[in-house]
Amino acid sequence: MRPGTLVTLAPTGAESAKADVPALPVTVDEVVATARDCQALGAAVLHLHVRGTDTRPTLDLPRVREVVAAVREATDLVVQLSTGGAVTDPAEARLAVLDAAPDAASLSLGTVNFGRDVFYNPWDLIVELHTQMQQRGIVPEYEVFDLGQLATLARLLDRHGTPHGGHVHVDLVMGVPGGMPGTTAALAACLPALPPGATFAATGVGRTSLPVMLAALSAGGHLRVGMEDTLTYAPDEPVRDNAQLVARAAGLARIAQRPPLTPSEARQLLGIPEPVEVPR
Ligand code: KMH
Ligand code: ZN
C-alpha cells in the first residue's frame, strides 16, 4: 500500500451545544453535507456522534440508523460510530449502537476525568465492547486518553484476541483535561507501548490540535480532526466549519509526503471490506 495518511473526521461530538456553536453539524442534512465536503478534501473515516431532532446528543437507535444510512448513501466514508457517547450515557445504550451495524466503532480503553465530568470505561465494558465487535464483524478504533490505557489494550488483546479484521488501530486522544497532555513528549511516550504492527492516529483537543497533528505526522501516524475536538482554528479565530480543519490536516499530510488515503485505501488499512455497491 502506498504511504498515506488516514484522515478521520469527527464533526460533531457530544460536548458542544448547537446554540453555542452554530456551525456544528447536527441535522441529517448538515451531517451528510459535511461528510461529503470533507471526503472531497481528504477525509476517509467518519467518527460519528448522532444528534436528535432537538440537536442534543442521542443514542436512540432509529435515529442512529437514519444518520448512518444517509451518510452511506451520500459518501464512501468508513462509518465509525462512537460507543463513547456522552459522559452521561449508560453502558447498555453505548453497547446498543452496535446494532446499527457500522463499519467500525470507537472503543475507549479506560475511565478518565473529562473536565469536571468522568468518562466511565470500566474493564468489563471494554471487554464487552471488544467481544461484541468481534462477534458482529465491526472493526474497533481503540481510543486512548492516557499512557496506562495502552497497557490495558495489551491485556485486552492478550486475553480476548485480535479485533475483527485482524489489524489494531489506536487513536491517541490528547489534551482532554484529565487525560494525557497534547504534547510531542506525551505522544512519543505512547509509541513504544503500541501493540506490534498497530497503526495510530492522534487527536489534539482544543489548542493542542496543531502541535499534536505535527507530532503525529513526524512519527508516521495518522490524523483525526473535527469540531468534536477543536472549535478554535487559531488564536481568536473560531473554526468556520469542519472542512476547514480537514483541509488543514490534508495539506499537512501532503507536506509530509503522505497524502490522504482514500476511503477504499482506509478500508484496506483497517481490515474493513468494501461496502456492497448501492446505486446512487
Ligand atoms: N464524548 C466523550 C465523552 C468516543 O467517541 O468514543 C467520549 C468520546 C469518545 O467522544
Ligand atoms: Zn467521539
CSV table of C-alpha atoms and ligand atoms in Angstrom, one decimal:
chain,number,residue,atom,x,y,z
A,1,MET,CA,0.0,0.0,0.0
A,2,ARG,CA,1.3,3.5,-0.8
A,3,PRO,CA,2.4,5.7,2.1
A,4,GLY,CA,-0.5,7.8,3.1
A,5,THR,CA,-2.3,9.4,5.9
A,6,LEU,CA,-5.7,8.3,7.2
A,7,VAL,CA,-7.7,11.4,7.9
A,8,THR,CA,-10.6,10.8,10.3
A,9,LEU,CA,-13.3,13.4,10.6
A,10,ALA,CA,-15.0,13.9,14.0
A,11,PRO,CA,-17.5,16.5,13.0
A,12,THR,CA,-19.9,16.9,16.0
A,13,GLY,CA,-19.1,15.0,19.2
A,14,ALA,CA,-21.4,15.1,22.2
A,15,GLU,CA,-20.0,18.0,24.2
A,16,SER,CA,-20.9,21.2,22.3
A,17,ALA,CA,-24.3,22.7,22.1
A,18,LYS,CA,-25.7,23.8,18.7
A,19,ALA,CA,-26.8,27.1,20.3
A,20,ASP,CA,-23.2,27.9,21.2
A,21,VAL,CA,-21.6,26.6,18.0
A,22,PRO,CA,-24.0,27.2,15.1
A,23,ALA,CA,-21.6,25.7,12.6
A,24,LEU,CA,-21.8,22.3,14.4
A,25,PRO,CA,-23.4,19.7,12.0
A,26,VAL,CA,-26.4,18.2,13.9
A,27,THR,CA,-29.2,17.6,11.4
A,28,VAL,CA,-29.1,14.7,9.0
A,29,ASP,CA,-28.7,17.1,6.1
A,30,GLU,CA,-25.9,19.0,7.9
A,31,VAL,CA,-24.0,15.8,8.7
A,32,VAL,CA,-24.4,14.5,5.2
A,33,ALA,CA,-23.2,17.8,3.6
A,34,THR,CA,-20.3,17.9,6.0
A,35,ALA,CA,-19.3,14.3,5.3
A,36,ARG,CA,-19.5,14.8,1.5
A,37,ASP,CA,-17.4,18.0,1.6
A,38,CYS,CA,-14.8,16.5,3.9
A,39,GLN,CA,-14.5,13.4,1.8
A,40,ALA,CA,-13.7,15.6,-1.2
A,41,LEU,CA,-11.0,17.3,0.9
A,42,GLY,CA,-9.3,14.0,2.1
A,43,ALA,CA,-11.3,12.5,4.9
A,44,ALA,CA,-11.7,8.7,4.7
A,45,VAL,CA,-13.3,7.8,8.1
A,46,LEU,CA,-16.3,9.5,9.8
A,47,HIS,CA,-16.3,9.3,13.6
A,48,LEU,CA,-19.9,9.8,14.3
A,49,HIS,CA,-21.9,11.1,17.3
A,50,VAL,CA,-25.5,11.4,16.4
A,51,ARG,CA,-27.8,14.3,17.5
A,52,GLY,CA,-31.6,14.1,17.8
A,53,THR,CA,-34.0,16.5,16.2
A,54,ASP,CA,-33.7,18.6,19.3
A,55,THR,CA,-29.9,18.9,18.4
A,56,ARG,CA,-28.9,17.2,21.6
A,57,PRO,CA,-26.7,14.0,21.6
A,58,THR,CA,-28.7,10.8,21.4
A,59,LEU,CA,-28.1,7.1,21.1
A,60,ASP,CA,-31.6,6.5,20.0
A,61,LEU,CA,-31.2,3.6,17.6
A,62,PRO,CA,-33.7,4.5,14.9
A,63,ARG,CA,-32.1,8.0,14.7
A,64,VAL,CA,-28.6,6.4,14.7
A,65,ARG,CA,-29.6,4.1,11.9
A,66,GLU,CA,-31.1,7.0,9.9
A,67,VAL,CA,-27.9,9.0,10.0
A,68,VAL,CA,-25.7,6.0,9.2
A,69,ALA,CA,-27.9,5.2,6.2
A,70,ALA,CA,-27.9,8.8,5.0
A,71,VAL,CA,-24.1,9.1,5.2
A,72,ARG,CA,-23.6,5.7,3.5
A,73,GLU,CA,-25.9,6.8,0.6
A,74,ALA,CA,-24.1,10.1,0.0
A,75,THR,CA,-20.4,9.1,0.6
A,76,ASP,CA,-17.9,6.3,0.6
A,77,LEU,CA,-16.6,7.1,4.0
A,78,VAL,CA,-15.9,4.4,6.6
A,79,VAL,CA,-18.6,4.9,9.1
A,80,GLN,CA,-17.2,4.7,12.7
A,81,LEU,CA,-19.9,5.1,15.3
A,82,SER,CA,-18.9,6.4,18.7
A,83,THR,CA,-19.6,4.0,21.6
A,84,GLY,CA,-18.3,6.6,23.9
A,85,GLY,CA,-21.4,8.7,23.5
A,86,ALA,CA,-21.7,11.5,26.1
A,87,VAL,CA,-20.4,11.2,29.7
A,88,THR,CA,-24.0,10.8,30.9
A,89,ASP,CA,-24.8,7.8,28.6
A,90,PRO,CA,-25.3,4.4,30.3
A,91,ALA,CA,-23.2,1.4,29.2
A,92,GLU,CA,-26.2,-0.5,27.8
A,93,ALA,CA,-27.1,2.3,25.4
A,94,ARG,CA,-23.5,2.7,24.4
A,95,LEU,CA,-23.3,-1.0,23.6
A,96,ALA,CA,-26.6,-0.9,21.7
A,97,VAL,CA,-25.3,1.5,19.0
A,98,LEU,CA,-23.5,-1.6,17.6
A,99,ASP,CA,-27.0,-2.8,16.5
A,100,ALA,CA,-26.8,-0.1,13.8
A,101,ALA,CA,-24.1,-2.2,12.1
A,102,PRO,CA,-21.4,0.4,11.4
A,103,ASP,CA,-18.2,-0.5,9.6
A,104,ALA,CA,-16.3,0.5,12.7
A,105,ALA,CA,-16.8,1.8,16.2
A,106,SER,CA,-14.7,3.6,18.9
A,107,LEU,CA,-13.7,1.7,22.0
A,108,SER,CA,-12.3,3.7,24.9
A,109,LEU,CA,-9.7,1.9,27.0
A,110,GLY,CA,-10.2,3.4,30.4
A,111,THR,CA,-12.0,5.7,32.8
A,112,VAL,CA,-10.7,9.2,32.7
A,113,ASN,CA,-11.6,12.6,34.2
A,114,PHE,CA,-13.2,14.6,31.4
A,115,GLY,CA,-13.1,18.2,32.6
A,116,ARG,CA,-15.4,18.3,35.6
A,117,ASP,CA,-17.0,15.0,34.5
A,118,VAL,CA,-15.9,11.4,34.5
A,119,PHE,CA,-15.9,9.4,31.2
A,120,TYR,CA,-16.6,5.9,32.6
A,121,ASN,CA,-15.0,2.9,30.9
A,122,PRO,CA,-14.5,0.0,33.3
A,123,TRP,CA,-12.8,-3.2,32.3
A,124,ASP,CA,-16.0,-5.2,31.9
A,125,LEU,CA,-17.4,-2.7,29.5
A,126,ILE,CA,-14.2,-2.7,27.5
A,127,VAL,CA,-14.3,-6.5,27.2
A,128,GLU,CA,-18.0,-6.5,26.3
A,129,LEU,CA,-17.5,-3.9,23.5
A,130,HIS,CA,-14.4,-5.7,22.2
A,131,THR,CA,-16.1,-9.1,22.2
A,132,GLN,CA,-19.4,-7.9,20.7
A,133,MET,CA,-17.5,-6.1,17.9
A,134,GLN,CA,-15.6,-9.4,17.2
A,135,GLN,CA,-18.9,-11.3,17.0
A,136,ARG,CA,-20.6,-8.7,14.8
A,137,GLY,CA,-17.7,-8.1,12.4
A,138,ILE,CA,-17.2,-4.4,13.5
A,139,VAL,CA,-13.7,-3.0,13.5
A,140,PRO,CA,-12.8,-1.1,16.7
A,141,GLU,CA,-10.7,2.0,16.9
A,142,TYR,CA,-9.1,1.9,20.3
A,143,GLU,CA,-9.4,5.4,22.0
A,144,VAL,CA,-6.5,6.1,24.4
A,145,PHE,CA,-6.7,9.1,26.7
A,146,ASP,CA,-3.7,8.2,28.8
A,147,LEU,CA,-0.5,6.1,28.6
A,148,GLY,CA,-1.7,3.4,31.0
A,149,GLN,CA,-4.6,2.7,28.7
A,150,LEU,CA,-2.1,1.2,26.2
A,151,ALA,CA,-1.3,-1.4,28.9
A,152,THR,CA,-5.0,-2.1,29.1
A,153,LEU,CA,-5.0,-2.6,25.3
A,154,ALA,CA,-2.2,-5.2,25.6
A,155,ARG,CA,-4.1,-7.0,28.3
A,156,LEU,CA,-7.3,-7.0,26.2
A,157,LEU,CA,-5.6,-8.4,23.1
A,158,ASP,CA,-3.8,-11.0,25.1
A,159,ARG,CA,-6.8,-12.2,26.9
A,160,HIS,CA,-9.6,-11.7,24.3
A,161,GLY,CA,-7.8,-11.9,21.0
A,162,THR,CA,-7.3,-9.7,18.0
A,163,PRO,CA,-10.1,-7.4,16.7
A,164,HIS,CA,-12.3,-8.2,13.7
A,165,GLY,CA,-10.2,-7.5,10.6
A,166,GLY,CA,-7.0,-8.6,12.4
A,167,HIS,CA,-5.5,-5.1,12.5
A,168,VAL,CA,-5.1,-2.9,15.6
A,169,HIS,CA,-5.7,0.8,15.1
A,170,VAL,CA,-5.3,3.2,18.0
A,171,ASP,CA,-6.4,6.9,18.3
A,172,LEU,CA,-4.4,8.9,20.9
A,173,VAL,CA,-6.9,11.4,22.2
A,174,MET,CA,-4.7,14.1,23.7
A,175,GLY,CA,-5.3,17.3,25.6
A,176,VAL,CA,-8.5,16.3,27.4
A,177,PRO,CA,-8.5,18.0,30.8
A,178,GLY,CA,-7.9,14.9,32.9
A,179,GLY,CA,-6.0,12.8,30.3
A,180,MET,CA,-2.5,13.0,28.8
A,181,PRO,CA,-1.4,16.4,27.5
A,182,GLY,CA,-1.3,17.2,23.8
A,183,THR,CA,2.5,17.4,23.6
A,184,THR,CA,5.2,15.8,21.4
A,185,ALA,CA,6.7,14.3,24.6
A,186,ALA,CA,3.4,12.6,25.5
A,187,LEU,CA,2.9,11.3,22.0
A,188,ALA,CA,6.5,10.0,21.9
A,189,ALA,CA,5.9,8.2,25.2
A,190,CYS,CA,3.0,6.3,23.8
A,191,LEU,CA,4.8,5.0,20.7
A,192,PRO,CA,6.8,2.1,22.4
A,193,ALA,CA,3.6,1.0,24.1
A,194,LEU,CA,1.7,0.4,20.9
A,195,PRO,CA,1.0,-3.2,20.1
A,196,PRO,CA,3.3,-4.7,17.5
A,197,GLY,CA,2.0,-3.9,14.0
A,198,ALA,CA,-0.5,-1.4,15.2
A,199,THR,CA,-1.2,1.9,13.4
A,200,PHE,CA,-2.1,5.0,15.3
A,201,ALA,CA,-3.8,8.3,14.8
A,202,ALA,CA,-3.7,11.3,17.1
A,203,THR,CA,-6.2,13.9,18.0
A,204,GLY,CA,-5.3,17.1,20.0
A,205,VAL,CA,-8.2,18.7,21.8
A,206,GLY,CA,-8.5,22.5,21.6
A,207,ARG,CA,-5.3,24.4,21.2
A,208,THR,CA,-3.3,21.1,21.1
A,209,SER,CA,-4.8,20.3,17.7
A,210,LEU,CA,-2.0,21.6,15.6
A,211,PRO,CA,1.0,20.5,17.7
A,212,VAL,CA,-0.4,17.0,18.0
A,213,MET,CA,-1.0,16.9,14.3
A,214,LEU,CA,2.6,17.8,13.5
A,215,ALA,CA,3.9,15.4,16.1
A,216,ALA,CA,1.8,12.6,14.8
A,217,LEU,CA,2.8,13.2,11.2
A,218,SER,CA,6.5,13.3,12.2
A,219,ALA,CA,6.1,9.9,13.9
A,220,GLY,CA,4.4,8.3,10.9
A,221,GLY,CA,0.9,8.5,12.5
A,222,HIS,CA,-2.5,9.3,11.1
A,223,LEU,CA,-4.8,12.2,12.0
A,224,ARG,CA,-8.2,12.8,13.5
A,225,VAL,CA,-9.7,16.3,13.2
A,226,GLY,CA,-13.0,18.0,13.5
A,227,MET,CA,-15.3,20.1,15.6
A,228,GLU,CA,-15.8,17.4,18.2
A,229,ASP,CA,-12.3,18.3,19.4
A,230,THR,CA,-11.5,21.7,18.0
A,231,LEU,CA,-13.5,24.9,17.9
A,232,THR,CA,-10.7,27.4,17.5
A,233,TYR,CA,-8.7,27.5,14.3
A,234,ALA,CA,-6.1,29.9,15.5
A,235,PRO,CA,-5.8,32.3,18.5
A,236,ASP,CA,-9.0,34.4,18.5
A,237,GLU,CA,-10.3,32.7,15.3
A,238,PRO,CA,-13.2,30.3,15.6
A,239,VAL,CA,-13.3,27.3,13.3
A,240,ARG,CA,-15.5,28.1,10.3
A,241,ASP,CA,-16.5,24.6,9.6
A,242,ASN,CA,-15.2,21.0,9.6
A,243,ALA,CA,-14.0,21.4,6.1
A,244,GLN,CA,-11.5,24.0,7.2
A,245,LEU,CA,-10.0,21.5,9.7
A,246,VAL,CA,-9.9,18.6,7.2
A,247,ALA,CA,-8.3,20.9,4.6
A,248,ARG,CA,-5.5,21.9,7.0
A,249,ALA,CA,-4.9,18.2,8.0
A,250,ALA,CA,-4.8,17.1,4.4
A,251,GLY,CA,-2.4,19.9,3.5
A,252,LEU,CA,-0.1,18.9,6.3
A,253,ALA,CA,-0.3,15.3,5.3
A,254,ARG,CA,0.7,16.3,1.7
A,255,ILE,CA,3.6,18.3,3.1
A,256,ALA,CA,4.7,15.2,5.0
A,257,GLN,CA,4.6,13.4,1.6
A,258,ARG,CA,2.0,11.0,3.0
A,259,PRO,CA,-1.1,12.4,1.3
A,260,PRO,CA,-4.6,11.4,2.5
A,261,LEU,CA,-5.8,7.9,1.9
A,262,THR,CA,-9.0,7.3,0.0
A,263,PRO,CA,-11.9,5.6,1.8
A,264,SER,CA,-11.1,2.5,-0.1
A,265,GLU,CA,-7.4,2.6,1.0
A,266,ALA,CA,-8.6,3.2,4.5
A,267,ARG,CA,-10.7,0.1,4.4
A,268,GLN,CA,-7.6,-1.9,3.2
A,269,LEU,CA,-5.5,-0.5,6.1
A,270,LEU,CA,-8.1,-1.1,8.8
A,271,GLY,CA,-9.3,-4.5,7.5
A,272,ILE,CA,-12.8,-3.4,6.6
A,273,PRO,CA,-14.4,-4.9,3.5
A,274,GLU,CA,-15.7,-2.7,0.7
A,275,PRO,CA,-19.4,-1.9,1.0
A,276,VAL,CA,-21.9,-3.6,-1.1
A,277,GLU,CA,-22.5,-1.3,-4.1
A,278,VAL,CA,-25.7,0.7,-3.8
A,279,PRO,CA,-26.5,2.7,-7.0
A,280,ARG,CA,-26.9,6.4,-6.3
B,1,KMH,N1,-17.8,12.2,24.2
B,1,KMH,C1,-16.8,11.7,25.0
B,1,KMH,C2,-17.3,11.5,26.5
B,1,KMH,C3,-15.7,8.3,21.8
B,1,KMH,O1,-16.4,8.8,20.9
B,1,KMH,O2,-15.5,7.1,21.7
B,1,KMH,C4,-16.3,10.4,24.6
B,1,KMH,C5,-15.8,10.3,23.2
B,1,KMH,C6,-15.1,9.0,22.9
B,1,KMH,O3,-16.1,11.1,22.4
B,2,ZN,ZN,-16.1,10.8,20.0
